[in-house]
């Protein structure tokens, strides 16, 4: 195991996907910060596991990286754009490049599976096209949904009601939605916490493999250090809102995992 | 319609002398007391019956079915029946209201108690606990929050029903109102409507607090008990009551009545469908436009106030105003149902949209979707189930209410029933009561199974 690395930014961040500097996040103004002065850099295509005890601030960090909550101090620069200060249309356009998979309750259960999957394309679609698709899906749209579902092994569930799927299947649909979205960065908040160990390993294998194939960086929070070791290229440990460890995982770095070890 | 609106409004200049307002205090107290007393009886009956049923005590199911059968008889019809048996006055009103609410709460309570989580109950059973112990340590604590929440919802509905029951001689403000209408004293009618709207608005405000703190409902229990004692019907004329009852049987219908029956049923059905349909269309627009998470405050807040105003006026009062504008008949009835339901459904639709689960909406927003796309792909589909349940529930409600509106000349089966009562053709009246029941009960059953299938029982509580 490598010794904890310094989390300070190395000089020269050309081509860097995400740069976080002195990030603090408090859920209410004046409240104690959940994330306190955190620095982090993530390269394109990296697979990063985020571990740490409950209450360490994993979810808050992921939500801040996704632009869902505003930091109280510090900056997040994503793909060259200052995410922490964007709003309105600019924020939406940037968010489109950041996918999110949550623990559960992430899908719109009353909709059919293909609509949940193609929701990933909404950032590219006009409002008119979105409304039309709600009532009538073209063959090419269904084919795109099928391709994404095929990648997660659920092509046959294309037209099923989403509520009829199991927990593991729902997580795969959420991953298929992320594939359609084709973000540069995928954030996953304990995507396997509600799954049994076998399914959890399957879903993580799928997730990390697809991210490598599609050149997506992945930041995924987890409870199980062993799974983090097994599937990820880099492991971050968070405690009390600070990074206490930044090291390599067991998975050999791919072409896109710049040698961190 | 604006010309006739002005004419109607000039007829309705309220009569506001201090002595008259003081004279309205006792009927207002009667109306509130009847509602509290009826709620007290309803709770005292339905909680034990629902729990006994859930514990599968022998005979409990029979009592439950007998009680819930009253659900499909409109409160007004029950009141007419009770007035005939117990004489004019708050005693008849109390019995009618108590029966009606016992039926409504028993049905809902038994659903709540039967859907209580089984895990803790099985654990109790495994300890060898008796049925009573399971009720005390398991069922009641597990369901009390839902029971009280539902009770808080019924609270304001009981007040409205108390006014309606008064209209046929059940006492209180409703009796005063119908008295003033009978002598065409529209100035006093206007005063009474204003007082009534004020009382309902105050009750609504109280009910909002109750929903936030359902436990406070228990504080009304002593007042309810006092009201039960004060208003219980005197059974001095028991022989007379039995005598009248025997005149009601067997039910009969004249050949003339039979010939008009299809037309009357269609009128009632049309009233309910048109009123509900119109209200749903209005609420489809006004609901999203007054939802806090969807519409800007400058639009949402005034629209909410307007819809609350529509809802605060009971259907029967809208009916009184509209009959003067569009004339006697089902059109006035449909408008009356439509206006009240539009206000009611707008609020419920807005609440359903506001209460849609947040996380799927956040997930769709994360894809870079525009606000309209988030609405179409997440908020709307997530809220559609509860919205449909509210609409179906409102249709059931309006079918019952359509028969009630017959009383003020809106036509349909309700008017035939009311006329038979006024002319003391009690056997015909009973026939019409049975026909009304046969009309309403199947629709309620359909609605119930719709909610059960969609797992939306609780959504329909409002």
XYZ file of C-alpha atoms in Angstrom:
723
model
C 0.000 0.000 0.000
C 1.339 3.403 -0.897
C 1.815 5.981 1.794
C -0.765 8.778 1.838
C 0.174 11.195 -0.877
C 0.057 14.918 -0.555
C -3.263 16.133 -1.948
C -1.730 19.415 -3.045
C -2.150 20.245 -6.722
C 0.813 19.411 -8.875
C 1.861 22.288 -11.111
C 0.614 22.457 -14.668
C -2.988 21.261 -15.127
C -3.274 21.260 -18.894
C -5.807 18.614 -19.969
C -6.957 18.129 -16.417
C -10.645 17.274 -16.174
C -11.455 18.468 -12.672
C -9.577 20.721 -10.290
C -10.877 21.344 -6.793
C -9.071 23.900 -4.657
C -9.658 24.797 -0.980
C -13.225 23.522 -1.255
C -15.500 24.026 1.759
C -19.185 23.081 1.783
C -21.692 23.854 4.516
C -25.282 22.734 4.054
C -26.589 25.901 5.745
C -24.870 29.286 5.868
C -22.977 29.555 9.155
C -23.251 25.822 9.931
C -20.144 23.710 10.492
C -18.695 22.770 7.068
C -19.148 19.167 5.926
C -16.198 19.526 3.566
C -13.354 21.629 4.944
C -10.588 23.003 2.697
C -10.312 20.077 0.283
C -7.911 19.999 -2.699
C -8.234 17.405 -5.433
C -7.358 16.892 -9.085
C -8.868 14.275 -11.362
C -7.592 13.422 -14.836
C -9.739 12.374 -17.766
C -10.608 8.676 -17.687
C -9.481 8.000 -14.087
C -11.465 5.563 -11.966
C -11.548 6.851 -8.410
C -13.103 5.190 -5.369
C -14.125 7.465 -2.500
C -14.193 5.634 0.822
C -14.653 6.712 4.404
C -17.012 6.260 7.371
C -20.643 7.427 7.350
C -20.839 11.178 7.822
C -17.363 11.758 6.389
C -18.876 13.982 3.678
C -18.769 11.604 0.678
C -22.275 12.431 -0.562
C -21.805 16.156 0.028
C -18.547 16.149 -1.925
C -20.144 14.285 -4.844
C -23.133 16.631 -4.903
C -20.825 19.643 -4.912
C -18.774 18.121 -7.769
C -22.031 17.569 -9.672
C -23.024 21.215 -9.283
C -26.073 20.260 -7.199
C -24.978 22.307 -4.194
C -22.870 25.440 -4.113
C -19.595 25.464 -2.169
C -19.303 28.000 0.643
C -15.658 28.606 -0.206
C -13.072 27.454 -2.745
C -13.420 26.645 -6.436
C -14.339 23.719 -8.666
C -13.024 23.983 -12.208
C -14.477 21.372 -14.541
C -13.256 21.021 -18.113
C -11.923 24.580 -17.958
C -15.241 26.068 -16.681
C -15.673 27.483 -13.148
C -18.514 25.145 -12.089
C -18.953 26.722 -8.656
C -19.972 30.103 -10.094
C -22.095 29.042 -13.074
C -25.876 29.329 -13.103
C -28.834 28.920 -15.450
C -28.122 27.716 -18.964
C -24.329 27.687 -18.546
C -24.692 25.446 -15.472
C -27.047 23.097 -17.349
C -24.641 22.842 -20.281
C -21.796 21.970 -17.947
C -23.846 19.508 -15.901
C -24.618 17.628 -19.075
C -20.958 16.583 -19.053
C -21.236 15.268 -15.479
C -23.321 12.138 -14.928
C -24.709 10.998 -11.569
C -25.716 7.559 -10.314
C -27.204 7.463 -6.800
C -27.647 4.712 -4.208
C -31.333 4.220 -5.095
C -34.550 6.189 -5.652
C -32.763 7.667 -8.616
C -35.041 6.550 -11.450
C -38.512 7.823 -12.293
C -40.386 4.625 -11.452
C -43.708 5.359 -13.185
C -41.913 5.626 -16.571
C -40.932 2.743 -18.852
C -37.281 1.724 -18.824
C -36.419 3.247 -22.229
C -37.693 6.683 -21.133
C -35.452 6.595 -18.075
C -32.528 5.589 -20.254
C -33.126 8.246 -22.900
C -33.528 10.908 -20.197
C -29.731 10.906 -20.435
C -30.092 12.625 -23.812
C -32.258 15.484 -22.498
C -29.315 17.864 -22.271
C -28.889 17.578 -26.052
C -32.586 17.626 -26.915
C -34.925 20.552 -27.427
C -38.000 20.798 -25.193
C -40.188 20.011 -28.189
C -38.312 16.816 -28.973
C -38.482 15.768 -25.304
C -42.263 16.229 -25.239
C -42.712 14.369 -28.512
C -40.584 11.480 -27.230
C -42.788 11.236 -24.114
C -45.693 10.233 -26.364
C -43.976 8.759 -29.404
C -40.469 7.314 -29.623
C -38.816 6.935 -33.045
C -37.142 3.672 -34.068
C -33.680 5.245 -33.898
C -34.318 6.546 -30.368
C -35.455 3.117 -29.248
C -32.388 1.606 -30.923
C -30.132 3.983 -28.981
C -31.866 3.038 -25.724
C -31.494 -0.632 -26.615
C -27.773 -0.236 -27.309
C -27.239 1.396 -23.902
C -29.305 -1.286 -22.175
C -27.435 -3.972 -24.065
C -24.179 -2.647 -22.610
C -25.549 -3.254 -19.102
C -27.170 -6.572 -20.062
C -30.804 -5.464 -19.886
C -31.812 -5.058 -23.547
C -34.896 -7.215 -23.029
C -36.277 -4.820 -20.394
C -36.578 -1.943 -22.881
C -40.325 -1.459 -22.520
C -40.869 -2.776 -18.998
C -42.218 -0.462 -16.305
C -39.205 0.660 -14.280
C -40.927 -0.145 -10.979
C -40.958 -3.840 -11.980
C -37.131 -4.082 -11.937
C -35.033 -5.349 -9.028
C -32.610 -3.077 -7.160
C -29.589 -4.343 -9.112
C -31.427 -3.952 -12.428
C -32.455 -0.415 -11.524
C -28.811 0.452 -10.859
C -27.881 -0.870 -14.278
C -30.619 1.243 -15.876
C -29.153 4.277 -14.088
C -25.768 3.338 -15.581
C -27.335 2.954 -19.034
C -28.810 6.437 -18.642
C -25.323 7.722 -17.826
C -24.001 6.006 -20.985
C -26.579 7.816 -23.130
C -25.646 11.055 -21.430
C -21.987 10.283 -22.335
C -20.503 12.582 -19.714
C -16.773 13.227 -19.267
C -17.123 12.624 -15.538
C -19.443 10.154 -13.848
C -20.235 10.563 -10.141
C -21.675 7.551 -8.334
C -22.960 7.908 -4.764
C -22.776 4.479 -3.094
C -24.269 2.796 -6.182
C -24.028 -0.656 -4.599
C -24.952 0.086 -0.970
C -28.411 -1.461 -1.250
C -27.281 -4.534 -3.219
C -26.159 -7.995 -2.096
C -22.380 -8.704 -2.311
C -22.482 -10.678 -5.568
C -24.657 -8.123 -7.378
C -22.561 -5.311 -5.906
C -19.375 -6.752 -7.405
C -21.106 -7.261 -10.767
C -22.405 -3.697 -10.873
C -18.998 -2.229 -9.917
C -17.222 -4.369 -12.508
C -19.672 -3.164 -15.149
C -19.408 0.455 -14.043
C -15.602 0.653 -14.022
C -15.287 -1.323 -17.271
C -17.768 0.893 -19.124
C -16.067 4.021 -17.825
C -12.718 2.821 -19.154
C -14.265 1.827 -22.501
C -16.045 5.148 -22.937
C -13.234 7.349 -21.610
C -15.294 8.614 -18.700
C -13.670 9.596 -15.428
C -15.451 7.972 -12.478
C -15.686 9.092 -8.860
C -17.600 6.496 -6.889
C -18.241 6.460 -3.154
C -18.232 3.061 -1.460
C -18.427 1.455 1.958
C -16.338 -1.610 1.120
C -12.521 -0.990 0.955
C -12.005 -4.452 -0.586
C -14.246 -3.638 -3.546
C -12.470 -0.292 -3.918
C -9.144 -2.136 -4.088
C -10.447 -4.636 -6.582
C -12.038 -2.422 -9.191
C -10.565 1.079 -9.034
C -7.363 2.718 -10.197
C -7.203 5.234 -7.369
C -8.569 5.351 -3.848
C -9.413 8.471 -1.865
C -10.298 8.247 1.815
C -12.370 10.986 3.367
C -12.661 11.599 7.099
C -14.332 14.547 8.784
C -14.508 16.404 5.483
C -10.780 16.069 4.718
C -8.796 13.731 2.475
C -6.676 11.452 4.667
C -5.464 9.107 1.942
C -4.898 9.277 -1.809
C -3.391 6.122 -3.257
C -3.534 3.566 -6.043
C -5.976 0.679 -6.221
C -5.195 -2.860 -7.386
C -6.466 -2.365 -10.888
C -3.570 -1.609 -13.204
C -3.854 1.845 -14.701
C -5.256 1.869 -18.228
C -4.105 4.192 -20.965
C -6.244 6.842 -19.329
C -5.162 6.181 -15.767
C -1.969 8.218 -15.630
C 0.399 6.328 -13.372
C -0.424 7.438 -9.868
C 1.247 4.617 -7.993
C -72.906 36.670 -17.638
C -71.595 39.895 -16.073
C -74.972 41.639 -16.261
C -76.742 38.835 -14.431
C -73.831 38.648 -11.993
C -74.432 42.284 -10.983
C -78.154 41.678 -10.608
C -77.492 38.675 -8.429
C -74.979 40.564 -6.342
C -77.446 43.407 -5.738
C -79.973 40.856 -4.468
C -77.306 39.628 -2.094
C -76.509 42.834 -0.181
C -75.769 41.429 3.259
C -77.905 42.410 6.219
C -75.410 43.385 8.886
C -77.198 44.647 12.004
C -75.414 43.839 15.226
C -78.425 42.182 16.805
C -78.818 39.882 13.800
C -75.163 38.919 13.920
C -75.580 38.148 17.630
C -78.612 36.035 16.823
C -76.404 33.960 14.502
C -74.023 32.999 17.323
C -76.090 30.082 18.737
C -76.564 28.396 15.314
C -72.826 28.770 14.618
C -72.062 27.105 17.955
C -74.564 24.341 17.118
C -72.903 23.735 13.738
C -69.414 23.486 15.244
C -70.682 21.407 18.184
C -72.400 18.932 15.849
C -69.196 18.475 13.877
C -67.105 17.904 17.024
C -69.674 15.564 18.597
C -69.975 13.531 15.398
C -66.203 13.236 15.082
C -66.018 12.056 18.684
C -68.575 9.300 18.122
C -66.991 8.349 14.806
C -63.535 7.937 16.371
C -64.860 6.124 19.430
C -66.621 3.638 17.143
C -64.194 3.207 14.288
C -60.826 2.818 16.022
C -61.937 -0.216 18.073
C -63.833 -1.723 15.129
C -60.847 -1.336 12.779
C -58.482 -2.865 15.326
C -60.864 -5.703 16.177
C -61.122 -6.434 12.461
C -57.356 -6.434 12.005
C -57.040 -8.861 14.945
C -59.699 -11.050 13.317
C -61.983 -11.020 16.357
C -65.188 -12.958 15.638
C -67.976 -10.740 14.331
C -65.734 -7.702 13.814
C -65.883 -7.975 10.028
C -69.685 -7.984 10.144
C -69.817 -4.834 12.287
C -67.276 -3.215 9.977
C -69.278 -4.018 6.849
C -72.495 -2.781 8.451
C -70.868 0.492 9.447
C -69.165 1.135 6.119
C -72.413 0.505 4.211
C -73.580 3.926 5.430
C -70.675 5.456 3.502
C -72.547 5.299 0.228
C -75.565 7.177 1.602
C -75.010 10.924 1.282
C -74.929 12.759 4.604
C -77.967 14.740 3.537
C -80.023 11.633 2.917
C -79.053 10.248 6.305
C -80.047 13.573 7.832
C -83.474 13.518 6.192
C -83.988 10.051 7.582
C -82.896 11.081 11.060
C -85.029 14.212 11.064
C -88.061 12.098 10.300
C -87.208 9.637 13.073
C -85.981 12.014 15.777
C -87.727 15.246 14.855
C -86.290 18.568 13.683
C -83.256 19.709 15.651
C -79.599 19.119 16.391
C -80.265 15.621 17.773
C -81.148 14.355 14.291
C -78.146 16.181 12.850
C -75.806 14.596 15.374
C -76.976 11.049 14.655
C -76.792 11.560 10.881
C -73.321 13.084 10.987
C -72.013 10.524 13.446
C -73.234 7.639 11.272
C -71.790 9.197 8.142
C -68.378 9.865 9.662
C -68.251 6.580 11.518
C -68.711 4.924 8.111
C -66.040 7.042 6.420
C -63.466 6.738 9.196
C -64.087 3.036 9.778
C -63.328 2.290 6.155
C -60.170 4.386 6.089
C -59.003 3.247 9.535
C -59.402 -0.399 8.635
C -57.245 0.211 5.547
C -54.625 1.966 7.667
C -54.607 -0.691 10.372
C -54.569 -3.588 7.910
C -51.572 -2.130 6.056
C -49.558 -1.693 9.276
C -46.082 -3.238 8.932
C -46.367 -6.913 9.845
C -42.808 -7.426 11.111
C -43.237 -5.821 14.543
C -46.635 -7.525 14.947
C -45.205 -10.962 14.189
C -42.447 -10.275 16.713
C -45.105 -9.441 19.320
C -47.074 -12.569 18.495
C -43.900 -14.597 18.906
C -43.614 -13.348 22.495
C -47.010 -14.915 23.198
C -48.819 -11.583 23.531
C -52.617 -11.638 23.692
C -54.695 -9.903 21.035
C -55.345 -6.949 23.315
C -51.623 -6.663 24.038
C -50.831 -6.774 20.319
C -53.320 -3.950 19.796
C -51.881 -1.848 22.617
C -48.175 -2.440 21.997
C -48.214 -2.957 18.239
C -51.167 -1.842 16.151
C -52.004 1.411 17.929
C -48.456 2.803 18.198
C -47.687 1.715 14.615
C -50.754 3.404 13.152
C -51.509 6.314 15.456
C -49.712 8.882 13.291
C -51.739 7.898 10.229
C -54.977 7.696 12.220
C -54.506 11.208 13.568
C -53.435 12.631 10.219
C -56.523 11.240 8.567
C -58.643 12.482 11.482
C -57.268 15.987 10.946
C -58.338 15.826 7.319
C -61.842 14.730 8.280
C -62.067 17.582 10.772
C -62.830 20.296 8.224
C -64.921 18.006 6.089
C -67.128 17.309 9.138
C -67.845 21.018 9.531
C -69.003 21.325 5.916
C -71.193 18.258 6.333
C -72.589 19.726 9.548
C -73.866 22.712 7.548
C -75.397 20.467 4.898
C -77.108 18.331 7.527
C -78.528 21.485 9.095
C -80.175 22.338 5.801
C -82.839 19.643 6.219
C -83.611 20.490 9.830
C -80.560 19.041 11.541
C -80.015 22.321 13.373
C -77.327 24.981 13.226
C -76.405 27.440 10.517
C -77.647 25.205 7.712
C -81.193 25.276 9.114
C -81.061 29.088 9.374
C -79.813 29.317 5.795
C -82.578 27.177 4.330
C -85.131 29.097 6.428
C -83.980 32.396 4.933
C -84.010 30.963 1.414
C -87.548 29.670 1.924
C -88.798 33.207 2.639
C -86.595 34.659 -0.163
C -84.742 36.896 2.276
C -81.546 37.117 0.245
C -80.029 39.823 2.401
C -80.035 37.501 5.406
C -78.891 34.648 3.119
C -75.898 36.791 2.149
C -75.061 37.489 5.791
C -75.310 33.794 6.615
C -73.115 32.839 3.666
C -70.496 35.364 4.805
C -70.599 34.014 8.373
C -70.402 30.495 7.024
C -67.408 31.251 4.808
C -65.712 32.922 7.791
C -66.354 29.892 10.031
C -65.102 27.480 7.353
C -62.013 29.613 6.712
C -61.262 29.619 10.451
C -61.721 25.839 10.546
C -59.478 25.435 7.500
C -56.757 27.420 9.229
C -57.197 25.252 12.309
C -57.087 22.103 10.190
C -53.787 23.209 8.623
C -52.351 23.457 12.145
C -53.875 20.090 13.031
C -52.211 18.446 10.062
C -48.906 19.791 11.288
C -49.593 18.617 14.851
C -52.063 15.726 14.520
C -51.850 15.076 18.266
C -53.737 18.309 18.926
C -56.788 16.520 17.546
C -57.030 14.748 20.907
C -57.627 18.152 22.543
C -60.982 18.404 20.743
C -62.185 15.199 22.403
C -63.561 16.858 25.606
C -65.544 19.362 23.510
C -66.819 16.487 21.390
C -67.985 14.638 24.483
C -69.810 17.728 25.788
C -71.461 18.151 22.379
C -72.574 14.511 22.335
C -74.246 14.943 25.718
C -75.796 18.305 24.797
C -77.176 17.258 21.416
C -78.152 13.629 21.886
C -81.639 13.099 20.542
C -84.400 12.777 23.080
C -86.020 9.442 22.616
C -89.251 10.488 24.334
C -91.140 9.997 21.098
C -89.760 6.520 20.518
C -93.190 5.100 19.705
C -93.763 7.885 17.225
C -90.400 7.238 15.610
C -91.169 3.542 15.226
C -94.571 4.404 13.847
C -93.037 6.679 11.199
C -90.449 4.050 10.422
C -93.117 1.467 9.774
C -94.767 3.861 7.298
C -91.558 3.872 5.272
C -91.777 0.210 4.374
C -91.993 -1.353 1.905
C -90.355 1.116 -0.475
C -92.415 1.920 -3.550
C -92.069 3.995 -6.664
C -94.965 5.411 -8.691
C -95.239 4.622 -12.407
C -94.693 8.301 -13.071
C -91.563 8.265 -10.903
C -90.359 5.148 -12.694
C -90.855 6.796 -16.097
C -88.739 9.758 -15.036
C -86.116 7.664 -13.279
C -83.625 7.272 -16.195
C -83.767 10.999 -16.887
C -83.172 11.823 -13.222
C -80.274 9.386 -12.899
C -78.705 10.833 -16.041
C -79.097 14.351 -14.653
C -77.296 13.371 -11.454
C -74.565 11.525 -13.350
C -74.148 14.405 -15.803
C -73.880 16.898 -12.954
C -71.129 14.865 -11.284
C -69.208 14.139 -14.509
C -69.421 17.666 -15.921
C -68.514 19.262 -12.594
C -65.579 16.918 -11.992
C -64.400 17.053 -15.619
C -64.417 20.831 -15.705
C -62.640 20.988 -12.352
C -59.945 18.543 -13.517
C -59.292 20.649 -16.630
C -58.992 23.826 -14.529
C -56.801 22.091 -11.929
C -54.490 20.664 -14.632
C -53.515 24.274 -15.371
C -53.997 25.930 -11.991
C -52.319 23.089 -10.048
C -48.877 23.320 -11.699
C -49.214 27.118 -11.896
C -49.678 27.310 -8.122
C -47.102 24.674 -7.113
C -44.309 26.271 -5.136
C -41.569 24.259 -6.840
C -42.759 24.964 -10.383
C -44.251 28.438 -10.642
C -42.814 31.848 -9.751
C -44.169 33.315 -6.515
C -45.925 36.226 -8.248
C -48.135 33.699 -10.041
C -48.345 30.887 -7.490
C -49.396 32.865 -4.423
C -52.334 34.878 -5.848
C -53.572 31.823 -7.747
C -53.453 29.764 -4.556
C -55.555 32.381 -2.741
C -58.113 32.436 -5.556
C -58.402 28.642 -5.548
C -58.734 28.598 -1.751
C -61.623 31.038 -2.072
C -63.394 28.707 -4.542
C -62.840 25.775 -2.190
C -63.933 27.560 0.981
C -67.473 28.059 -0.315
C -69.307 24.719 0.022
C -70.965 23.244 -3.077
C -74.425 23.843 -1.691
C -73.715 27.561 -1.234
C -72.316 27.852 -4.753
C -75.511 26.127 -5.827
C -77.679 28.746 -4.122
C -75.832 31.578 -5.839
C -75.710 29.875 -9.237
C -79.356 28.875 -9.308
C -80.202 32.563 -9.253
C -77.808 33.141 -12.163
C -78.454 30.212 -14.509
C -81.805 29.045 -13.168
C -83.020 25.864 -11.531
C -81.586 22.638 -12.960
C -78.514 20.464 -13.317
C -76.476 23.182 -15.065
C -76.354 25.156 -11.820
C -75.479 21.938 -10.004
C -72.607 21.132 -12.362
C -71.231 24.667 -12.011
C -71.500 24.464 -8.230
C -69.621 21.150 -8.101
C -67.125 22.419 -10.665
C -66.232 25.640 -8.848
C -65.731 23.998 -5.469
C -63.874 21.011 -6.956
C -61.631 23.241 -9.079
C -60.447 24.960 -5.917
C -60.052 21.705 -4.057
C -58.325 19.774 -6.870
C -55.967 22.643 -7.742
C -54.606 22.544 -4.240
C -54.320 18.743 -4.207
C -52.669 18.662 -7.659
C -50.218 21.364 -6.555
C -49.425 19.411 -3.385
C -48.921 16.187 -5.367
C -46.450 17.984 -7.641
C -44.671 19.554 -4.660
C -44.464 16.197 -2.864
C -43.077 14.259 -5.844
C -39.865 12.494 -4.718
C -36.922 14.888 -5.042
C -34.129 12.502 -5.948
C -35.308 11.289 -9.350
C -35.977 14.930 -10.249
C -32.439 15.848 -9.226
C -31.119 12.921 -11.287
C -32.940 14.111 -14.414
C -31.753 17.698 -13.821
C -28.199 16.309 -13.646
C -28.404 15.197 -17.277
C -28.544 18.870 -18.229
C -32.303 18.800 -18.796
C -34.198 22.110 -18.998
C -36.859 22.903 -16.345
C -39.635 21.884 -18.756
C -37.859 18.598 -19.499
C -37.442 17.877 -15.778
C -41.174 18.492 -15.391
C -42.105 16.220 -18.316
C -39.674 13.385 -17.499
C -39.768 13.364 -13.690
C -42.142 15.682 -11.800
C -45.262 14.992 -13.861
C -44.956 11.182 -14.141
C -44.082 10.934 -10.443
C -47.134 12.983 -9.427
C -49.545 11.390 -11.891
C -50.573 8.513 -9.584
C -51.664 10.686 -6.649
C -53.275 13.166 -9.073
C -55.371 10.408 -10.654
C -56.368 9.132 -7.205
C -57.513 12.610 -6.195
C -59.545 13.001 -9.390
C -61.270 9.617 -8.972
C -61.968 10.350 -5.306
C -63.446 13.719 -6.269
C -65.723 12.031 -8.819
C -67.087 9.733 -6.097
C -67.499 12.712 -3.807
C -69.294 14.734 -6.473
C -71.699 11.930 -7.316
C -72.770 11.930 -3.681
C -72.843 15.717 -3.652
C -74.893 15.810 -6.875
C -77.711 14.030 -5.056
C -77.387 16.547 -2.203
C -77.695 19.481 -4.606
C -81.114 18.193 -5.627
C -82.296 19.715 -2.380
C -81.827 23.264 -3.652
C -83.370 22.582 -7.054
C -80.429 21.302 -9.068
C -82.563 18.392 -10.302
C -81.662 14.739 -10.546
C -82.428 11.894 -8.204
C -81.720 14.100 -5.182
C -84.555 16.450 -6.014
C -86.984 13.556 -6.375
C -85.854 12.284 -2.968
C -86.259 15.680 -1.358
C -89.689 16.270 -2.883
C -90.898 12.888 -1.665
C -89.753 13.793 1.843
C -91.409 17.222 1.742
C -94.707 15.650 0.683
C -94.225 12.921 3.334
C -94.352 10.143 0.707
C -91.950 8.193 2.882
C -92.189 4.910 0.977
C -91.158 6.693 -2.225
C -88.448 8.475 -0.315
C -86.969 5.185 0.873
C -87.077 3.887 -2.688
C -85.075 6.894 -3.849
C -82.601 6.437 -0.991
C -82.040 2.849 -2.099
C -81.630 3.910 -5.729
C -79.110 6.580 -4.693
C -77.200 3.975 -2.743
C -77.223 1.591 -5.706
C -75.853 4.387 -7.893
C -73.029 5.412 -5.563
C -71.867 2.165 -3.977
C -70.497 0.505 -7.161
C -68.544 3.631 -8.145
C -67.018 3.777 -4.675
C -66.067 0.140 -4.930
C -64.404 0.825 -8.287
C -62.539 3.799 -6.884
C -61.428 1.802 -3.873
C -60.053 -1.030 -5.981
C -58.325 1.497 -8.276
C -56.549 2.995 -5.266
C -55.731 -0.413 -3.830
C -54.243 -1.592 -7.114
C -52.104 1.525 -7.455
C -51.089 1.425 -3.784
C -52.579 4.886 -3.432
C -54.952 4.401 -0.499
C -53.281 7.042 1.594
C -53.018 9.491 -1.272
C -56.799 9.769 -1.322
C -57.006 10.734 2.321
C -57.487 14.376 1.415
